[in-house]
Short mmCIF file of C-alpha atoms and ligand atoms in Angstrom, two decimals:
data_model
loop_
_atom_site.label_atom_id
_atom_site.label_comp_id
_atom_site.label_asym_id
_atom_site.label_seq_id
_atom_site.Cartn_x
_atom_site.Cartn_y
_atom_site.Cartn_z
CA UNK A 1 50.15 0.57 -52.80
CA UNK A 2 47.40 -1.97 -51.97
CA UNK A 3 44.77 -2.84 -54.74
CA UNK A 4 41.33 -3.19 -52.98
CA UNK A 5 38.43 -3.36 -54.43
CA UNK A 6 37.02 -0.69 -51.86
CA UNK A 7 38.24 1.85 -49.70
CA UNK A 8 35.45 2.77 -47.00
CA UNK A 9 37.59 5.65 -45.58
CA UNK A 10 37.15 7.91 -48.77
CA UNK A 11 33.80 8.59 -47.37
CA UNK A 12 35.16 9.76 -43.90
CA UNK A 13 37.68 11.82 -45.63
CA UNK A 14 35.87 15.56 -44.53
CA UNK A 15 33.23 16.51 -42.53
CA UNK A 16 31.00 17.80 -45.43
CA UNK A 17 32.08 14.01 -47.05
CA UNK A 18 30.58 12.15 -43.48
CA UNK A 19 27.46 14.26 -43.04
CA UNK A 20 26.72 13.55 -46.47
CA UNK A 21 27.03 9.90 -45.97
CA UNK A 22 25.32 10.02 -42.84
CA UNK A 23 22.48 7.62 -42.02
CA UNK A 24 21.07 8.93 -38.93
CA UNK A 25 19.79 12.59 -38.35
CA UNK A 26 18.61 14.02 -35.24
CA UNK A 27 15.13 16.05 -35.20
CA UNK A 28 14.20 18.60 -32.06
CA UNK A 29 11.15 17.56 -33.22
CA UNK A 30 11.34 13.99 -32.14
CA UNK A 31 11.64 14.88 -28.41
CA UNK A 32 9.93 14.84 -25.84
CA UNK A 33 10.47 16.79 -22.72
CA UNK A 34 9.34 15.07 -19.49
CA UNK A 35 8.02 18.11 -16.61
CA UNK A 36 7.64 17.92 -12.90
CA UNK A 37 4.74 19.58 -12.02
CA UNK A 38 4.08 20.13 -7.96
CA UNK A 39 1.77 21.43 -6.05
CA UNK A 40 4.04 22.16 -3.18
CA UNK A 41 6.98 24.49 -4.83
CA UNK A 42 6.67 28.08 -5.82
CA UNK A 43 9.01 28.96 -8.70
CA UNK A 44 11.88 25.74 -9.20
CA UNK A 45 12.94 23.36 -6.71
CA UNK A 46 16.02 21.85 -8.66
CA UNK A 47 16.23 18.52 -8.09
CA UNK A 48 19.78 17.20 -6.90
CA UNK A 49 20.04 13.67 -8.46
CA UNK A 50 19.25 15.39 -12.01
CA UNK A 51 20.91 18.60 -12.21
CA UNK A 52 19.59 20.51 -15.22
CA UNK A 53 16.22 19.30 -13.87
CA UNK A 54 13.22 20.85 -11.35
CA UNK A 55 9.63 20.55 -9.80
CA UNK A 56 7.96 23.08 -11.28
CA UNK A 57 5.05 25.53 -9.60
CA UNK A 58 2.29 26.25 -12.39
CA UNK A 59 3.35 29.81 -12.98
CA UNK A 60 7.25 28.30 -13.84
CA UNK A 61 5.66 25.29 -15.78
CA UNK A 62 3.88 27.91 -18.12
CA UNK A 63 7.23 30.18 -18.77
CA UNK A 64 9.14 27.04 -19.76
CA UNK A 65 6.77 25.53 -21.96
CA UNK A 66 6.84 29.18 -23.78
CA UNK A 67 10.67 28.72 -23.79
CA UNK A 68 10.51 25.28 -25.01
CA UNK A 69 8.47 26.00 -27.86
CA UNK A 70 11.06 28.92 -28.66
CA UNK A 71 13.41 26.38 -28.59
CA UNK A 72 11.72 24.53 -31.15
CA UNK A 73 10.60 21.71 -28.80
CA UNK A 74 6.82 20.24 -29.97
CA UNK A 75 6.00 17.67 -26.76
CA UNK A 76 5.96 17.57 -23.48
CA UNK A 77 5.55 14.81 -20.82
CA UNK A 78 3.64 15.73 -17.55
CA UNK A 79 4.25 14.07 -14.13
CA UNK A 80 2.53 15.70 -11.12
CA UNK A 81 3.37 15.64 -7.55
CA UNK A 82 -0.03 16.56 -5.52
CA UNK A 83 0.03 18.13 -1.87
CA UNK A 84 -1.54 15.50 -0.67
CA UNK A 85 -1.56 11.48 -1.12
CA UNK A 86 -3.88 8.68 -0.26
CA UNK A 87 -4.54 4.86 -0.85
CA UNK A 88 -6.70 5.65 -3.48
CA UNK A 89 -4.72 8.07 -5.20
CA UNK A 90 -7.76 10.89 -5.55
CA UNK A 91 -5.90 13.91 -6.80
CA UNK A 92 -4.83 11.71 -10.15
CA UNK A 93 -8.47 12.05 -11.36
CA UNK A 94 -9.21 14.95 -9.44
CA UNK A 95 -10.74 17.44 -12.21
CA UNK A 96 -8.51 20.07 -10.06
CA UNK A 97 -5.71 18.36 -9.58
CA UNK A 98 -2.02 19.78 -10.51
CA UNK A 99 -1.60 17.84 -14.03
CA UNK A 100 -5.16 18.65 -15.05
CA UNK A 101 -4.54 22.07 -13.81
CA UNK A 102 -1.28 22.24 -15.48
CA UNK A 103 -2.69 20.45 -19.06
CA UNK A 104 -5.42 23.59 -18.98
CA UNK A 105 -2.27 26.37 -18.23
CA UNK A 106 -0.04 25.16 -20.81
CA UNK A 107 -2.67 25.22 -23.53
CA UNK A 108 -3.40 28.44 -22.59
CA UNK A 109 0.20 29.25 -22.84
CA UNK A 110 1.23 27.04 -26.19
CA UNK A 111 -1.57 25.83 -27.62
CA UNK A 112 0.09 24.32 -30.29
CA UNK A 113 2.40 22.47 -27.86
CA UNK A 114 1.39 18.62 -27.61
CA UNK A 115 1.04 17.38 -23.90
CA UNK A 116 1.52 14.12 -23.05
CA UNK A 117 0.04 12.84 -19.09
CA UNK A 118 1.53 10.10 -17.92
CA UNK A 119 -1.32 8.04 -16.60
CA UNK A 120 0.23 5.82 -13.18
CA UNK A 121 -0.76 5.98 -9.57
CA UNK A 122 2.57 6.39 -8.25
CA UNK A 123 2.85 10.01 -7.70
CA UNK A 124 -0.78 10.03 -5.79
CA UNK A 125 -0.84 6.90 -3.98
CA UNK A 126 0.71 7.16 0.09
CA UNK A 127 2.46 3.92 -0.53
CA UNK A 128 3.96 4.62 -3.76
CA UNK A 129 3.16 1.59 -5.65
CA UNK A 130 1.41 2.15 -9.11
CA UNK A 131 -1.71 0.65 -7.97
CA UNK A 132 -4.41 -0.50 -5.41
CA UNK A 133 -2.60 -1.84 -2.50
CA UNK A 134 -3.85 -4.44 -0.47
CA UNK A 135 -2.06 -5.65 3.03
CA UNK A 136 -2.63 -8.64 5.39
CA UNK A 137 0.15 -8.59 7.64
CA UNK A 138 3.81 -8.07 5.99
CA UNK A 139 2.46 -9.27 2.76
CA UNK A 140 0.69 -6.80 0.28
CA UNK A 141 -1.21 -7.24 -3.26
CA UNK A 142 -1.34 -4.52 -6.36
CA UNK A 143 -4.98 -5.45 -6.94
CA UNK A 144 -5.31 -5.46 -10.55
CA UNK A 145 -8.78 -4.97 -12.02
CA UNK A 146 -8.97 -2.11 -9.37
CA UNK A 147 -6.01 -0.25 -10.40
CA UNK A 148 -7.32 -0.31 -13.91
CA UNK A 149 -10.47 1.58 -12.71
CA UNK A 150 -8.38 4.20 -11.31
CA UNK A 151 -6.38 4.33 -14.11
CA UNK A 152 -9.15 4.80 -16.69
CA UNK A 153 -10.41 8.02 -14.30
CA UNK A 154 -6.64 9.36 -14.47
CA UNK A 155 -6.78 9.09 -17.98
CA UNK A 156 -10.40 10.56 -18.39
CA UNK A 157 -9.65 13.36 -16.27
CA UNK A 158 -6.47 14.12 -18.42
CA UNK A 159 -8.20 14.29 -21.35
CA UNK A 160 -11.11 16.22 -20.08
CA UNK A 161 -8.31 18.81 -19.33
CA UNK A 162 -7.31 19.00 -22.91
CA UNK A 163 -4.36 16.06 -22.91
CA UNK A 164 -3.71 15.64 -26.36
CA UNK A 165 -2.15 12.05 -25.60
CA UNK A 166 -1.92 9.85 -22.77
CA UNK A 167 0.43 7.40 -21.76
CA UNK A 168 0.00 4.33 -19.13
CA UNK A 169 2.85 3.79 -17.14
CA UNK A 170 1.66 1.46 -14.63
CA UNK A 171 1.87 -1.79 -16.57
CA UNK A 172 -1.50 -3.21 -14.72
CA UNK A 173 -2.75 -6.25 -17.26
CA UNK A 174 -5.62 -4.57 -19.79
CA UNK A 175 -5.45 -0.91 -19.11
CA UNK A 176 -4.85 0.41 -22.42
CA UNK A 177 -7.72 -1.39 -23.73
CA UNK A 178 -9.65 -0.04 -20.65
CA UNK A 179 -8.55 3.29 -20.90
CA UNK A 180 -9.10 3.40 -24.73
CA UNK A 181 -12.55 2.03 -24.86
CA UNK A 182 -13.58 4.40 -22.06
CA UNK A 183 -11.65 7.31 -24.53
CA UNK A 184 -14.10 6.85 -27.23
CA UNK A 185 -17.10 6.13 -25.28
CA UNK A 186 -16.67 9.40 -23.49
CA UNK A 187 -16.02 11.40 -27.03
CA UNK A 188 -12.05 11.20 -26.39
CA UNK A 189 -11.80 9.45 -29.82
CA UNK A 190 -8.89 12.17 -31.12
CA UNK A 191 -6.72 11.92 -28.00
CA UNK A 192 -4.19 9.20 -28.55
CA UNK A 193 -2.89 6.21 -26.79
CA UNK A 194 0.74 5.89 -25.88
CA UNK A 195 1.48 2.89 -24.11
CA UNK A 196 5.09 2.20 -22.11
CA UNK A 197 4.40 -1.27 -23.44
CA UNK A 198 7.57 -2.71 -22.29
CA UNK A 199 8.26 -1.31 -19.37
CA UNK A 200 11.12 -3.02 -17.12
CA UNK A 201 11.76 -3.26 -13.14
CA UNK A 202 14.87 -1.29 -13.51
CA UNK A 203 17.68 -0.01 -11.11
CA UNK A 204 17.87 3.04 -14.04
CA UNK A 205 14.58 4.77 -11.89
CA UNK A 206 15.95 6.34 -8.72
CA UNK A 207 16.70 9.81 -9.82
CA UNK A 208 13.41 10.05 -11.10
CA UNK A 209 11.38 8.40 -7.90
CA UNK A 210 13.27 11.39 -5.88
CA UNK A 211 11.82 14.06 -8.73
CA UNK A 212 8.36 12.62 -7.83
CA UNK A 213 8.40 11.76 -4.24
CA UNK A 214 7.40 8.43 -5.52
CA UNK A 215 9.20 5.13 -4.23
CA UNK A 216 7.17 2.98 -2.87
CA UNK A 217 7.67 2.46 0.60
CA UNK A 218 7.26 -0.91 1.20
CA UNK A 219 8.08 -3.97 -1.35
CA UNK A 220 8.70 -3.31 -5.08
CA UNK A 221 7.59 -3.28 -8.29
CA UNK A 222 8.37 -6.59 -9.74
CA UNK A 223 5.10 -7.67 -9.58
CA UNK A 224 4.03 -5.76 -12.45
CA UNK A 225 7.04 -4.32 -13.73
CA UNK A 226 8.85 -6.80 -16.29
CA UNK A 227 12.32 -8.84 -15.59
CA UNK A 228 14.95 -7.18 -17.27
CA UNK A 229 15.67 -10.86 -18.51
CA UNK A 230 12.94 -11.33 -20.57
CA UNK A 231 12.82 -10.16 -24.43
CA UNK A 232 9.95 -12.74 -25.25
CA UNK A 233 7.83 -11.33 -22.60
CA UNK A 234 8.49 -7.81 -23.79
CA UNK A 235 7.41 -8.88 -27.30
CA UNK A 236 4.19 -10.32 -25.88
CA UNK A 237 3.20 -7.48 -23.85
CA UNK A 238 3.22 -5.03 -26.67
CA UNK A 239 1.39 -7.13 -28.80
CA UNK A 240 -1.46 -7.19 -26.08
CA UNK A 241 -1.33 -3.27 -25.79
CA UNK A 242 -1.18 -3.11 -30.45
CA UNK A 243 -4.23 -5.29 -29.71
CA UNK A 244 -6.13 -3.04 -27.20
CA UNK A 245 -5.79 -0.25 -29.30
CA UNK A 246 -1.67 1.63 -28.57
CA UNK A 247 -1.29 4.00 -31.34
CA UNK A 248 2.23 4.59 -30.16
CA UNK A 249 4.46 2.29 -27.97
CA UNK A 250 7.70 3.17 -25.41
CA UNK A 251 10.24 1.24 -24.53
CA UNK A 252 11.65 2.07 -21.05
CA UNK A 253 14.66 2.63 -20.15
CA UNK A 254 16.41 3.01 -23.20
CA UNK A 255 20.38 2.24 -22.97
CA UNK A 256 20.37 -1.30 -21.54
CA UNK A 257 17.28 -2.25 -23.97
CA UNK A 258 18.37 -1.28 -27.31
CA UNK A 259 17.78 -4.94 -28.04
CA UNK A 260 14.30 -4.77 -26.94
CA UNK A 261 13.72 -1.24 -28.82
CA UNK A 262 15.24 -2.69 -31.98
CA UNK A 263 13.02 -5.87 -32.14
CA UNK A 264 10.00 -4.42 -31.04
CA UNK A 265 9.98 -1.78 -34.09
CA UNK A 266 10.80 -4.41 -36.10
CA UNK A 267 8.26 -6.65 -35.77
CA UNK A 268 4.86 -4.05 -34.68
CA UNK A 269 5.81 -1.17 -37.08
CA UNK A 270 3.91 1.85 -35.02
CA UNK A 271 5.47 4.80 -34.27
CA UNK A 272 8.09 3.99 -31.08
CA UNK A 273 9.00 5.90 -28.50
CA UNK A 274 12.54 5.09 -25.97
CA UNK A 275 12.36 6.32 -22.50
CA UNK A 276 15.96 7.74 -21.99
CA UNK A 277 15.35 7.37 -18.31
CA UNK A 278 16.84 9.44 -15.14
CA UNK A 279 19.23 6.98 -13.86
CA UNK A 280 20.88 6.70 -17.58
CA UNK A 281 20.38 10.82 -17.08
CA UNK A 282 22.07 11.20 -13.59
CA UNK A 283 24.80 8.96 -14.74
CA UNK A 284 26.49 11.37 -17.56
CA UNK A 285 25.45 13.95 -15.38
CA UNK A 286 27.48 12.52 -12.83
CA UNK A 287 30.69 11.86 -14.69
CA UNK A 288 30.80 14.80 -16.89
CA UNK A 289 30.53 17.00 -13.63
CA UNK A 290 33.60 14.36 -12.77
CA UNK A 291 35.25 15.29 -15.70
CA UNK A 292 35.39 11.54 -16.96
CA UNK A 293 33.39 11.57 -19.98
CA UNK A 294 32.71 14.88 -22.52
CA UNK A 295 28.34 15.34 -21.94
CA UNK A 296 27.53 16.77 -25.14
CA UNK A 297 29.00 14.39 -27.40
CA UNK A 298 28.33 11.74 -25.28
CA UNK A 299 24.41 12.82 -25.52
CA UNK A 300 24.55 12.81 -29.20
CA UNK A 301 26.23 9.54 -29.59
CA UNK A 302 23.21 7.74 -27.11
CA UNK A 303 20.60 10.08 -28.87
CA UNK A 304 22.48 8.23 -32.17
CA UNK A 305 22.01 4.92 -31.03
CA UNK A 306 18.48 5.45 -30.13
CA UNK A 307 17.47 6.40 -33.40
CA UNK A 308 20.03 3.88 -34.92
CA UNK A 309 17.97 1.08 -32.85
CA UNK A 310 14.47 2.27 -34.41
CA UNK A 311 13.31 4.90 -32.14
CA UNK A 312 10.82 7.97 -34.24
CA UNK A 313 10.53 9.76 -30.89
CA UNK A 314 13.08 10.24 -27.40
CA UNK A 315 12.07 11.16 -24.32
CA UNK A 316 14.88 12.50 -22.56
CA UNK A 317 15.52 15.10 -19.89
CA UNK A 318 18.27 16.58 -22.59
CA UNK A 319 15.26 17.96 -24.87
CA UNK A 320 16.55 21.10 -23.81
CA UNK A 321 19.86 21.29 -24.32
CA UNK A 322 19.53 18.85 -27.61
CA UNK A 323 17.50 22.15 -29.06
CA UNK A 324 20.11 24.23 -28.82
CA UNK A 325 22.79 21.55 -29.43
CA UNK A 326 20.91 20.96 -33.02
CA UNK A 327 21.26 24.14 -33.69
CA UNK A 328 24.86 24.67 -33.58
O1 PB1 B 1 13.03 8.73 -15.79
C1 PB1 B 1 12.58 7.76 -15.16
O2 PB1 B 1 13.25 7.10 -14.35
C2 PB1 B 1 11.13 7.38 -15.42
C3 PB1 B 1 10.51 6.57 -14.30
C4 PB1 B 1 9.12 6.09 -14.65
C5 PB1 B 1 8.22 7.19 -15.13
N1 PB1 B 1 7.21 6.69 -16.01
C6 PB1 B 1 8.52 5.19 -13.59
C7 PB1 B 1 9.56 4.47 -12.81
C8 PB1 B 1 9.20 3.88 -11.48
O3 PB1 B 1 9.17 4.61 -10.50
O4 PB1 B 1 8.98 2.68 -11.45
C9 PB1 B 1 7.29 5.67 -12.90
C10 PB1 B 1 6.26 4.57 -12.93
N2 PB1 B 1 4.94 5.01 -13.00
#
């Protein structure tokens, strides 16, 4: 018989004895469920490279959000894919355009439900880049400054339509203080500010680019989308975005930056969001349907670590199925 002083694996001896040690709880309440929104389906249009997941017609959008909030599910994230596209991205702060149509329908349907617009130029723009393009010959410029302007109109328009927060996605230098100054100027003080403050140029965003028609078709986005190599950088860019007025950061994607997640709730303290993102979605898809890896439990287990590494809230394209997952 050994004499040590302790014997951790008393604590593990039951399942009543481990959830009663446990450290880490998940909340359906700390989800957020990211929506496709298009102007060109009627009903669902599943999307392949995320089963589970579809474009959504306004009449469909406005039966799930009923179903979500049955499902005990208290946020949504909107993303909308408009009929038609252009350079300067018009139908993102068009006062009729599918999100602000869509922010209007679903507090009609769940008031209570809060909706969070991502604010980016992506979806709208012909080219697909987040931003004002400009091209002389095979080289092109995201034009800053202009982008911002844009931006701020996306994010006006979304709260004109009842948005209760919105969230840059673009990473253009100075929009959240743009977009939050032009908030309160405009009477907008009550709808928040969430900022994907550290944002990286991942390979985790393909899935995702196909639910939103949105790659861009020429050149990338590592002009304004951050090197995956660079935690410093990350730490800086957040502070600018606490400074110009964030009330709630993201970090995006989530798995291969738990590093970045942990340190930047750490040292800034406001309530954090992680983007579990559609390529780190696609993937378990992929080898559960494979039969290589158990889904559910490995869900949980990433959910776990999320929460482990700081995050309050998760966005994740499992919202659904974590609701009823909970409640077993
Ligand atoms: O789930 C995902 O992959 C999210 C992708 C993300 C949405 N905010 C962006 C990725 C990208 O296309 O660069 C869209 C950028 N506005």
């Amino acid at each position: 018989m050994l004499h040590l002083t302790s014997r951790p694996r008393r604590l593990r001896s039951t399942d009543k004895m481990r959830h009663l040690v446990q450290e880490i709880r998940l909340d359906v309440r700390q989800l957020i469920y990211p929506l496709f929104v298009s102007e060109k389906v009627s009903g669902r249009a599943e999307i392949p490279s995320m089963p589970g997941m579809a474009q959504l017609s306004l009449s469909s959008l406005e039966e799930e959000c009923q179903s979500l909030a049955q499902l005990g599910l208290s946020a949504v994230l909107l993303f909308g894919i408009p009929a038609q596209k252009n350079e300067s991205a018009s139908q993102a702060y068009a006062e009729d355009g599918i999100v602000q149509h869509a922010i209007r329908a679903i507090k009609l349907a769940v008031p209570d439900l809060i909706v969070i617009t991502d604010v980016c130029l992506c979806e709208y723009t012909s080219h697909g880049h987040c931003g004002v393009v400009v091209q002389e010959g095979n080289r092109y410029d995201v034009l800053n400054d202009a982008s911002v302007e844009l931006l701020v109109k996306t994010a006006i328009s979304q709260a004109a339509a009842g948005a209760d927060i919105v969230a840059p996605s673009d990473m253009m230098d100075g929009r959240v203080g743009a977009i939050r100054t032009a908030l309160d100027a405009q009477g907008y003080t009550n709808v928040a500010l969430m900022s994907y403050a550290s944002k990286f140029c991942s390979a985790f965003y393909g899935p995702f680019r196909d639910a939103a028609e949105s790659a861009p078709r020429f050149g990338d986005r590592r002009t304004y989308q951050m090197d995956p190599a660079n935690a410093l950088e990350a730490l800086r860019e957040v502070a600018l975005d606490v400074e110009e007025g964030a009330d709630l950061l993201i970090v995006k994607p989530g798995l291969p930056y738990l590093d970045i997640l942990w340190r930047v709730k750490e040292r800034f303290e406001l309530p954090t969001a992680v983007y579990n993102v559609s390529g780190e979605y696609a993937m378990i898809k992929a080898a559960a349907k494979l039969g290589w890896i158990e889904e559910k439990r490995a869900v949980m287990e990433m959910m776990t670590a999320f929460r482990r590494a700081g995050a309050d809230m998760i966005i994740t394209y499992w919202a659904k199925d974590l609701a009823v997952w909970l409640k077993s």
